[in-house]
Structure formats: structure tokens, C-alpha cells
PDB file of C-alpha atoms in Angstrom:
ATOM      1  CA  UNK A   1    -107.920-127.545 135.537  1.00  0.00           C
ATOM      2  CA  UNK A   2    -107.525-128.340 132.346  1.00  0.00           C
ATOM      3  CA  UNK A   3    -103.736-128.267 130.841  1.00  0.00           C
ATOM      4  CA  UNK A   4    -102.415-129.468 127.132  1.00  0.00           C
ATOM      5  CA  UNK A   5     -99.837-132.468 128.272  1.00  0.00           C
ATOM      6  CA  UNK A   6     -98.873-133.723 124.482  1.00  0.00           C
ATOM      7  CA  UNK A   7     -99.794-134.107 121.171  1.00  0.00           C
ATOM      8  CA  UNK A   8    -101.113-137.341 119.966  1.00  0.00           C
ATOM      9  CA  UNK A   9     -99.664-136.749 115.883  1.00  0.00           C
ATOM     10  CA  UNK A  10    -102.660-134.683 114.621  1.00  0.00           C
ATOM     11  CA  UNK A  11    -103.879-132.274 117.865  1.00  0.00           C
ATOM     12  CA  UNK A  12    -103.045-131.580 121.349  1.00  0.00           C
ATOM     13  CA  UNK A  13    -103.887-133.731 124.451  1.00  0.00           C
ATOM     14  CA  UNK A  14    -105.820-131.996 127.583  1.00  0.00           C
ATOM     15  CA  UNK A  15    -105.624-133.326 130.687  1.00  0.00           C
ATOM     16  CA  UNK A  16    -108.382-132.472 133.420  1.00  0.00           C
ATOM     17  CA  UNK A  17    -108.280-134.151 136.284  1.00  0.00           C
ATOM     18  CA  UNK A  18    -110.962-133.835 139.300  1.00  0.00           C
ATOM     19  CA  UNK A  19    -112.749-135.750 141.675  1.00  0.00           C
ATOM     20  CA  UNK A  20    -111.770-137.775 145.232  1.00  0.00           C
ATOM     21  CA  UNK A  21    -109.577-140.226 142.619  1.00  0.00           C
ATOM     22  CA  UNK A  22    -107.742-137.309 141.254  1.00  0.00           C
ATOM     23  CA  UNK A  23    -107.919-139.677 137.496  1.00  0.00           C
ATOM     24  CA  UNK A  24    -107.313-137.953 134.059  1.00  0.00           C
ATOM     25  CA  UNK A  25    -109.914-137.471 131.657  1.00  0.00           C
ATOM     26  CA  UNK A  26    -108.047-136.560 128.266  1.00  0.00           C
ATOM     27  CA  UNK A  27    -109.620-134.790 125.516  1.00  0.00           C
ATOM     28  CA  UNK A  28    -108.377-135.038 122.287  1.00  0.00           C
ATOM     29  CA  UNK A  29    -108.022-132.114 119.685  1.00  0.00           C
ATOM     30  CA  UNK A  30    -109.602-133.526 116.614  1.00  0.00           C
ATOM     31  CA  UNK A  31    -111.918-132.603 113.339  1.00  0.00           C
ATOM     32  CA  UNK A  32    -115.025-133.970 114.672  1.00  0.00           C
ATOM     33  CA  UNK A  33    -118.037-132.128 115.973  1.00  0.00           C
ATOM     34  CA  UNK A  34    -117.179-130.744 119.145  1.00  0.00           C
ATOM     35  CA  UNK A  35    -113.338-129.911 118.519  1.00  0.00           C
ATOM     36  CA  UNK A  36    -112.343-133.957 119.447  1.00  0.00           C
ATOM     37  CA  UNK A  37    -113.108-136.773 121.702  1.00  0.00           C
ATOM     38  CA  UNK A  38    -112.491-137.886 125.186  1.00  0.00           C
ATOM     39  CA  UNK A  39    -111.008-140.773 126.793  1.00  0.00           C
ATOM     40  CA  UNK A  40    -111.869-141.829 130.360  1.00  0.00           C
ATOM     41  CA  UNK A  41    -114.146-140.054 132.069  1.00  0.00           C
ATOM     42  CA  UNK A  42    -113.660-139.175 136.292  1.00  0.00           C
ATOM     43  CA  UNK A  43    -116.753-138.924 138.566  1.00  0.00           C
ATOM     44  CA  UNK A  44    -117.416-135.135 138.175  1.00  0.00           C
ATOM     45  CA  UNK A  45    -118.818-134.291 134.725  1.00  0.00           C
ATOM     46  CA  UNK A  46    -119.633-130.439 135.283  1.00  0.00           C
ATOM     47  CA  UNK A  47    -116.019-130.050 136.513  1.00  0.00           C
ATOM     48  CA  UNK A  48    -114.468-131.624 133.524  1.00  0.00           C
ATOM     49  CA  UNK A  49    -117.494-130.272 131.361  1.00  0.00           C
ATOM     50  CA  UNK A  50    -116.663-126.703 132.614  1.00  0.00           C
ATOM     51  CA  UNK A  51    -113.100-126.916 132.214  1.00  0.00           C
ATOM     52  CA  UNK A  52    -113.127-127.691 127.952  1.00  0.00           C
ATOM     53  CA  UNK A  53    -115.897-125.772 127.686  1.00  0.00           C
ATOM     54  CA  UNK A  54    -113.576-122.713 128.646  1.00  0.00           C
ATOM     55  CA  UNK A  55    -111.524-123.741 125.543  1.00  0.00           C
ATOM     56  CA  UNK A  56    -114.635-123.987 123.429  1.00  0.00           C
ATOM     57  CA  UNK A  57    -114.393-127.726 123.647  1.00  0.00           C
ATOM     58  CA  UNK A  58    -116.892-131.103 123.984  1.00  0.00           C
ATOM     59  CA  UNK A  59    -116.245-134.779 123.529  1.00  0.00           C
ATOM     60  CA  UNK A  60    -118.391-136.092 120.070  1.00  0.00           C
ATOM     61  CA  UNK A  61    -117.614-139.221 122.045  1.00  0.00           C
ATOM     62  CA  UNK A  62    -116.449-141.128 125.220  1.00  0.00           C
ATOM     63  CA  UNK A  63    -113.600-143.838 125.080  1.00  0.00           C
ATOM     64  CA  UNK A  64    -112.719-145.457 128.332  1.00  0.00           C
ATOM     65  CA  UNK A  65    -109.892-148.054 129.148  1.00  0.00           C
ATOM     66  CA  UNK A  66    -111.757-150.057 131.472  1.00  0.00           C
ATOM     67  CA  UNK A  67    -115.131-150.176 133.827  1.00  0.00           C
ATOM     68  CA  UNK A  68    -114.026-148.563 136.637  1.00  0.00           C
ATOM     69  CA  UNK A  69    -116.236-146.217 138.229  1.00  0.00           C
ATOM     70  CA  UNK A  70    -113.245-143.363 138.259  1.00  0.00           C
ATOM     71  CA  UNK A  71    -112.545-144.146 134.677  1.00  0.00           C
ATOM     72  CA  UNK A  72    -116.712-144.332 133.022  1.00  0.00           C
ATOM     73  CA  UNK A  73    -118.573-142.264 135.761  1.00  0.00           C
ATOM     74  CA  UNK A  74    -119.256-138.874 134.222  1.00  0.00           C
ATOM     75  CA  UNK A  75    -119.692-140.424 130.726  1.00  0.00           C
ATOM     76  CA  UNK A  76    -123.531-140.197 131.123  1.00  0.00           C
ATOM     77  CA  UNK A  77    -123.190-136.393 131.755  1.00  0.00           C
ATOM     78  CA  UNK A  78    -121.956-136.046 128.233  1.00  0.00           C
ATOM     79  CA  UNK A  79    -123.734-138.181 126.421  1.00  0.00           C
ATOM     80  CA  UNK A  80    -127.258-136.859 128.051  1.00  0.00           C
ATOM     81  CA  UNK A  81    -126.259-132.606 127.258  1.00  0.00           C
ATOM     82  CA  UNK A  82    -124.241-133.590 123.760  1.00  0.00           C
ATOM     83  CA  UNK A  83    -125.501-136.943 122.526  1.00  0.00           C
ATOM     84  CA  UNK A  84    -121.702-137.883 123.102  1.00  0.00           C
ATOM     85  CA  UNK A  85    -121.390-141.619 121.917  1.00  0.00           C
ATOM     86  CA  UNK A  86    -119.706-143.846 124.458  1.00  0.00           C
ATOM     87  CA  UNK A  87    -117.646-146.676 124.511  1.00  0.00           C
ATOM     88  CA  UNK A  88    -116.717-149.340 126.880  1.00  0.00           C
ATOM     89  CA  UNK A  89    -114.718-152.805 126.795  1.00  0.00           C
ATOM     90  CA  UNK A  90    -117.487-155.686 126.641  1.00  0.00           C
ATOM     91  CA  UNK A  91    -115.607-157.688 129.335  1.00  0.00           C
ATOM     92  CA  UNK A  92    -116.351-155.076 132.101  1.00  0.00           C
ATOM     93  CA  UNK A  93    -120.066-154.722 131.640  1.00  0.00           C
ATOM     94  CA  UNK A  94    -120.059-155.614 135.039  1.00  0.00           C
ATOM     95  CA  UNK A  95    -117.869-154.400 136.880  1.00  0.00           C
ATOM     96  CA  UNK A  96    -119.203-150.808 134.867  1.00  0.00           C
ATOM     97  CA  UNK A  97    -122.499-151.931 136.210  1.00  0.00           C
ATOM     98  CA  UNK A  98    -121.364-152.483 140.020  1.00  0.00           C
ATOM     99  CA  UNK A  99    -119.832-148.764 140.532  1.00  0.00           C
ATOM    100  CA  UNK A 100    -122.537-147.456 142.904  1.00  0.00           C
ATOM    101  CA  UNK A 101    -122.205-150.618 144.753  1.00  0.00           C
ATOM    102  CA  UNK A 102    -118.399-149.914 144.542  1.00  0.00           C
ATOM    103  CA  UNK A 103    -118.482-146.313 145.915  1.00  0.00           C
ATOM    104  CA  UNK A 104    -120.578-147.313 148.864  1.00  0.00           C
ATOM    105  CA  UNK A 105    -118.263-149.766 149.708  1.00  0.00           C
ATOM    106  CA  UNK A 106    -115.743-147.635 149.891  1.00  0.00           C
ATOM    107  CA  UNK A 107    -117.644-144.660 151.828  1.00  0.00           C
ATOM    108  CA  UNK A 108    -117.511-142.410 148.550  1.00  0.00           C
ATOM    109  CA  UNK A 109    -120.362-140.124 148.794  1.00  0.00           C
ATOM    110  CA  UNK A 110    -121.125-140.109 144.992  1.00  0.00           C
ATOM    111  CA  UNK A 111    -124.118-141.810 142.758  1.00  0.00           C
ATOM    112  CA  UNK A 112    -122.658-142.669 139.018  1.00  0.00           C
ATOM    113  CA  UNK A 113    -125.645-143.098 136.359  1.00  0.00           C
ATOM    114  CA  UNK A 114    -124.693-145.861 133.960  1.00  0.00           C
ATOM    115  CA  UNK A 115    -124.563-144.355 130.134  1.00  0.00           C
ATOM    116  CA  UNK A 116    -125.819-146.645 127.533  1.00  0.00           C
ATOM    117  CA  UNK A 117    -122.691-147.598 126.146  1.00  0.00           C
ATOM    118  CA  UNK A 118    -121.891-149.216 123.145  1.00  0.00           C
ATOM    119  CA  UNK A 119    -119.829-152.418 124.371  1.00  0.00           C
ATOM    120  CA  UNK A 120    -116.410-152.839 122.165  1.00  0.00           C
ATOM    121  CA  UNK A 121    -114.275-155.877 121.758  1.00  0.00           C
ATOM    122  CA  UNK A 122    -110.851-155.694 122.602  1.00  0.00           C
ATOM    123  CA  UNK A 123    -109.997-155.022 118.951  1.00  0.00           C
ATOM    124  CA  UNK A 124    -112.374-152.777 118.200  1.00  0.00           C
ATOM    125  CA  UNK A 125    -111.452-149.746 115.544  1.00  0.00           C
ATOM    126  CA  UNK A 126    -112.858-146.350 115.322  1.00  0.00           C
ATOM    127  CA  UNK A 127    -112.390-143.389 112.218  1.00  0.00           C
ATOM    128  CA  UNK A 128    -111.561-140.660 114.164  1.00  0.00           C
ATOM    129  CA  UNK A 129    -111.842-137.809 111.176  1.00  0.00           C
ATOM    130  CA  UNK A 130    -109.319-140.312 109.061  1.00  0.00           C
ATOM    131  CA  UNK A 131    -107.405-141.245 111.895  1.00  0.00           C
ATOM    132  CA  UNK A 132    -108.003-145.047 113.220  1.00  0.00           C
ATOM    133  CA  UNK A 133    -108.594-145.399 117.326  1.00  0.00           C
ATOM    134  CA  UNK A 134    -107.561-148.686 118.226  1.00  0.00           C
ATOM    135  CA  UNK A 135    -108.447-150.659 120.963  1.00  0.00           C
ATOM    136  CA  UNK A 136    -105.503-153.014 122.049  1.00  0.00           C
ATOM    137  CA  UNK A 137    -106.285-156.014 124.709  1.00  0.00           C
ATOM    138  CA  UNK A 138    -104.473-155.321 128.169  1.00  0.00           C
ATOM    139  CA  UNK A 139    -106.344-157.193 130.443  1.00  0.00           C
ATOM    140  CA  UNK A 140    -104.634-157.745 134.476  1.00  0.00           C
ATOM    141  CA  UNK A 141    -105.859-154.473 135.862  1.00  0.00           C
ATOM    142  CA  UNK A 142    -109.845-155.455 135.307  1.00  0.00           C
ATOM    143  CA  UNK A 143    -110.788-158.268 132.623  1.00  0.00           C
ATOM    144  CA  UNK A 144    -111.786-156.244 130.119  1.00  0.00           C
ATOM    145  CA  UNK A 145    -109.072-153.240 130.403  1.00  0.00           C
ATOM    146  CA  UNK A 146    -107.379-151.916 127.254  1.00  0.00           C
ATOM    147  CA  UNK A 147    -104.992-149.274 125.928  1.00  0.00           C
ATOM    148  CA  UNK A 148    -106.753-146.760 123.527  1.00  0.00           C
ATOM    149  CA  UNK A 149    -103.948-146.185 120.666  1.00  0.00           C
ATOM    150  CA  UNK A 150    -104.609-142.615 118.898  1.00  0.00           C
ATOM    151  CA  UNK A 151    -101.779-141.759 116.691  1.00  0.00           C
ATOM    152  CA  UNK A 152     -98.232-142.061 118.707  1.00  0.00           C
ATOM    153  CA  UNK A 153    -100.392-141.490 121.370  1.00  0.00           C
ATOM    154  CA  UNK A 154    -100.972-144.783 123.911  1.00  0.00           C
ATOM    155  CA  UNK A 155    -103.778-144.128 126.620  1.00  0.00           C
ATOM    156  CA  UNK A 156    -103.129-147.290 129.507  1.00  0.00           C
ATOM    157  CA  UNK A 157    -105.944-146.416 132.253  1.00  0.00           C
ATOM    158  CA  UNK A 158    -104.691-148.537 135.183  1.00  0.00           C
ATOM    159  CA  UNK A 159    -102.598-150.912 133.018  1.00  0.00           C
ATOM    160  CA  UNK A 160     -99.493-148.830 133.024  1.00  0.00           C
ATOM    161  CA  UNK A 161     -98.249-145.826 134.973  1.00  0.00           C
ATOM    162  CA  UNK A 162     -95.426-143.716 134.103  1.00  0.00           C
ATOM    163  CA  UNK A 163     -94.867-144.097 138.011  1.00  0.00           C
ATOM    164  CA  UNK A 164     -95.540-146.898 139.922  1.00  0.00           C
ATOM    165  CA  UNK A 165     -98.274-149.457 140.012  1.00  0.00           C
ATOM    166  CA  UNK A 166    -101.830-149.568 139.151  1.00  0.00           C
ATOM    167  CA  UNK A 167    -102.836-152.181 141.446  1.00  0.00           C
ATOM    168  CA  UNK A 168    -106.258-151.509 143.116  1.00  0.00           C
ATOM    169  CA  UNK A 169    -107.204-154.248 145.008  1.00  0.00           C
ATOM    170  CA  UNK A 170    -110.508-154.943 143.623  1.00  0.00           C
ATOM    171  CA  UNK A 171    -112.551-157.724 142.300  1.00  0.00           C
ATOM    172  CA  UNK A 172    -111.453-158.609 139.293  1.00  0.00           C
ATOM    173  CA  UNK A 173    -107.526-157.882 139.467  1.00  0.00           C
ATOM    174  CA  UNK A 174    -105.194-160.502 138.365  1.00  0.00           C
ATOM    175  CA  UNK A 175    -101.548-159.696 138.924  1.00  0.00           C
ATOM    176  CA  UNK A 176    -100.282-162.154 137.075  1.00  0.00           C
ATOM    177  CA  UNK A 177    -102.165-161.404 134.041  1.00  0.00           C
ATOM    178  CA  UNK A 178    -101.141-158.111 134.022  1.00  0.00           C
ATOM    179  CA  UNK A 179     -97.609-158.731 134.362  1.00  0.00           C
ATOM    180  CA  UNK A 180     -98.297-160.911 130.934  1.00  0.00           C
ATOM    181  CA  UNK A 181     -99.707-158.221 129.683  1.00  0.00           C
ATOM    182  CA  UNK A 182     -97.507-155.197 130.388  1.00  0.00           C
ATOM    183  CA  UNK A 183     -94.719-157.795 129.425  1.00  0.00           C
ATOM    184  CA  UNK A 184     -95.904-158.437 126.095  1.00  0.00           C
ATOM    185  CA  UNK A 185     -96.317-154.415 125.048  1.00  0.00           C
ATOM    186  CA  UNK A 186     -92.792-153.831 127.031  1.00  0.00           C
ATOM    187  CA  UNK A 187     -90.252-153.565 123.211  1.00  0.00           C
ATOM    188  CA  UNK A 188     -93.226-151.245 122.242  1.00  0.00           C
ATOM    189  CA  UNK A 189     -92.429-148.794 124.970  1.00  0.00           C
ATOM    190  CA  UNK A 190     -90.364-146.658 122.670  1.00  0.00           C
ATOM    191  CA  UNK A 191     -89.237-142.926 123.346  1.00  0.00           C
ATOM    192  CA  UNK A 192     -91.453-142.010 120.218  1.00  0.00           C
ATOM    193  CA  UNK A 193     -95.148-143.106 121.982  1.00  0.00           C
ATOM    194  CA  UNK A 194     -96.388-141.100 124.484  1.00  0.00           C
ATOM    195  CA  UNK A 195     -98.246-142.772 127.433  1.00  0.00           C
ATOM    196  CA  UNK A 196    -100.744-141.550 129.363  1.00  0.00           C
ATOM    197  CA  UNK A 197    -102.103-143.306 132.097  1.00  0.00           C
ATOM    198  CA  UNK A 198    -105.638-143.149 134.124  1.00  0.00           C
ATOM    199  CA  UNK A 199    -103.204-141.178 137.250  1.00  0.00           C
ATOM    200  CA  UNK A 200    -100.194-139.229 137.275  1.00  0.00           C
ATOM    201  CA  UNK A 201     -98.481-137.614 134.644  1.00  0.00           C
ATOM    202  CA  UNK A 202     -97.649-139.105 130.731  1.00  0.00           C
ATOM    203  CA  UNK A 203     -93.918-140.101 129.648  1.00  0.00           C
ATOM    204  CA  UNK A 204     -92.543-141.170 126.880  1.00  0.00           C
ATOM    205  CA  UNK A 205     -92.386-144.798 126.588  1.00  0.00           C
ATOM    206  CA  UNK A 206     -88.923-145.329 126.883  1.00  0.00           C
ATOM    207  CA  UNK A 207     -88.706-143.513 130.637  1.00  0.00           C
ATOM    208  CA  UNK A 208     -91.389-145.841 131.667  1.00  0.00           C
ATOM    209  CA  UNK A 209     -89.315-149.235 130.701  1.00  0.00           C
ATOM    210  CA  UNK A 210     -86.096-147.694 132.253  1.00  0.00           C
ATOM    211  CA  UNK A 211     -87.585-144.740 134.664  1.00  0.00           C
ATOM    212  CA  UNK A 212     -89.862-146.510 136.280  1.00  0.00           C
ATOM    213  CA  UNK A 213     -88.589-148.863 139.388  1.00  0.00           C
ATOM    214  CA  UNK A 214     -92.062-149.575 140.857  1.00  0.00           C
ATOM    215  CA  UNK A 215     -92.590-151.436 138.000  1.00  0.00           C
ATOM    216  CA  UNK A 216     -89.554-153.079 137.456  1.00  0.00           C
ATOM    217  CA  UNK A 217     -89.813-154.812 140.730  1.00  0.00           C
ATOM    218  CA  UNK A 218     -93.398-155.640 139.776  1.00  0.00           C
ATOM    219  CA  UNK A 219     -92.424-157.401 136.919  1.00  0.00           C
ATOM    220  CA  UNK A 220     -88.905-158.935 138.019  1.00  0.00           C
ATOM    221  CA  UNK A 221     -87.131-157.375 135.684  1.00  0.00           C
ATOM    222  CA  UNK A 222     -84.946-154.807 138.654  1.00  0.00           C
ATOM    223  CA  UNK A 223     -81.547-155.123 138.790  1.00  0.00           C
ATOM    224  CA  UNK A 224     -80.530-157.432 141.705  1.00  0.00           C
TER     225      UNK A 224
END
């Protein structure tokens, strides 16, 4: 189902989340050809497809935080039926390119087909109808992972949860580059951003630094 869960500064934020992972695809509300642009894409495209298409709605293009399958699976579903442009963080080329291997490994009954995507650097900068999209470095969770910054809007895939810990497991994961990492945006976790992460629900910034005792311990910074 698709539900509004913000408002990045300049239109509102959908969430639709489907598929085995239950991870968010967002579409954002903007002036561009097909009413705005989406960021992450799950593994089932018609679903999320269906769902903004009730609202009149489909992505002119494809942001994702990172390579994971659950995050870039149903971007070739868009960009096949709308031409939807996608883009994906050079440094996980291939882990983007080892989903199917991925998904058999883990008994997931589901066949991704790889979009050609257009391979940003970790400060890459799109014009989103005169608003910049910003790519900010954030790797830990894969080497390539990034937060997509859209107005007051912060979207942190697997980096950063508003509850708990995005640690998968997988090849690739470095904990203690992604305790750099979240440690370094931590003073920029301010009640006036919004974040919203690859799973679970978005807070403001501030509830995740204080709210947030998964992460705390993660980090070292709980009270003893």
C-alpha cells in the first residue's frame, strides 16, 4: 500500500513497501514528468507500479542508496515500461550485479533483471525540477552505500534506521566503517531532517540520536 509518510520541503513522500524484505520504495512528489521520482526500489515492480499508479503517479527516475537486491531489484521494471533513468553508487556494481546469486543463496524464489544504470560517485548531484539531489558518501552497510539528500529530506537505505540496526550479514559489510560513518553525520541528525530508512518507519533526526537504543549500543555511545 502506498501511504504519504512526510514531506521532503517541496512535495509529499509515499511510502510503498512490498515484497519478502518488506523494504520502502519512496516516491517523491515533484515537477518532473511523471509527478516525481523514486528512491530504492523492492523486488516487486507491478506491486509498487500498481500502487502510484492509483495516485496517477510514475518515477521519471530511479535513485537507490546502495546495490542490494531489496533496494535496486524492480528498477528495471520502470525503466523498461517508462524509460525511467536509474541510478546506482559506482562502488556496488557488484554486489548490484551478484543479486540473483544472492537470492538463491538465500532460498528467495525471485529472478531480479539488472537495469542499465547509470553508475554515480558518491558525490554525485542531480536537478530535480530546481531542486539539487545529493548523493552523500555513507559507506559500512555495503561499500558503495549512500544517503540520498532531497530537500530536509535524508533517505539512509541500510545505513541508518530510525529503529535498530541495519546490519545484514553479507559480503561486503564493515561494522566498523559504518560506525565511522553514522558517527560522522550524528550533529546532523537534527529534529528539522526527516529520515527515512530502506525498513521501518521515518523519524525526525533528533529521535533517532536520542530514541534510538539499538544504535546507541552499536556505536558506544549508551549510557553505562
Amino acid at each position: 500500500m502506498a501511504n504519504v509518510v512526510g514531506n521532503w520541503g517541496g512535495g509529499n513522500v509515499w511510502r510503498v513497501t512490498s515484497g519478502e524484505f518488506s523494504s520502502n520504495a519512496y516516491f517523491c512528489e515533484a515537477q518532473v514528468e511523471g509527478g516525481g521520482i523514486l528512491i530504492d526500489a523492492g523486488l516487486d515492480g507491478e506491486t509498487i507500479d500498481a500502487e502510484l499508479r492509483e495516485h496517477g503517479f510514475h518515477p521519471h527516475a530511479v535513485y537507490c542508496t546502495h546495490g542490494h537486491f531489496d533496494h535496486t531489484g524492480s528498477a528495471s521494471h520502470f525503466q523498461k515500461k517508462y524509460g525511467s533513468a536509474v541510478f546506482v553508487p559506482k562502488a556496488d556494481l557488484k554486489l548490484m550485479k551478484a543479486s540473483n546469486f544472492l537470492l538463491m543463496a538465500m532460498k528467495i524464489q525471485h529472478k531480479v533483471v539488472l537495469p542499465e544504470a547509470t553508475l554515480v560517485a558518491p558525490d554525485h548531484v542531480a536537478d530535480i525540477a530546481g531542486t539539487p539531489l545529493r548523493y552523500l558518501p555513507a559507506p559500512g552497510h555495503t561499500p558503495g552505500s549512500c544517503i540520498i539528500e532531497f530537500g530536509n529530506a535524508w533517505f539512509t537505505g541500510d545505513t541508518l534506521y530510525a529503529r535498530g540496526v541495519g546490519l545484514s550479514h553479507l559480503p561486503g559489510e564493515d561494522h566498523a566503517v559504518l560506525k565511522q560513518t553514522i558517527l560522522g553525520y550524528w550533529q546532523d541528525l537534527t529534529p528539522e531532517r526527516t529520515i527515512y530508512p530502506g525498513h521501518g518507519n521515518a523519524a525526525d533526526g533528533e529521535s533517532v540520536r536520542t530514541g534510538n537504543a539499538a544504535l546507541l549500543n552499536f556505536l558506544g555511545l549508551a549510557a553505562s
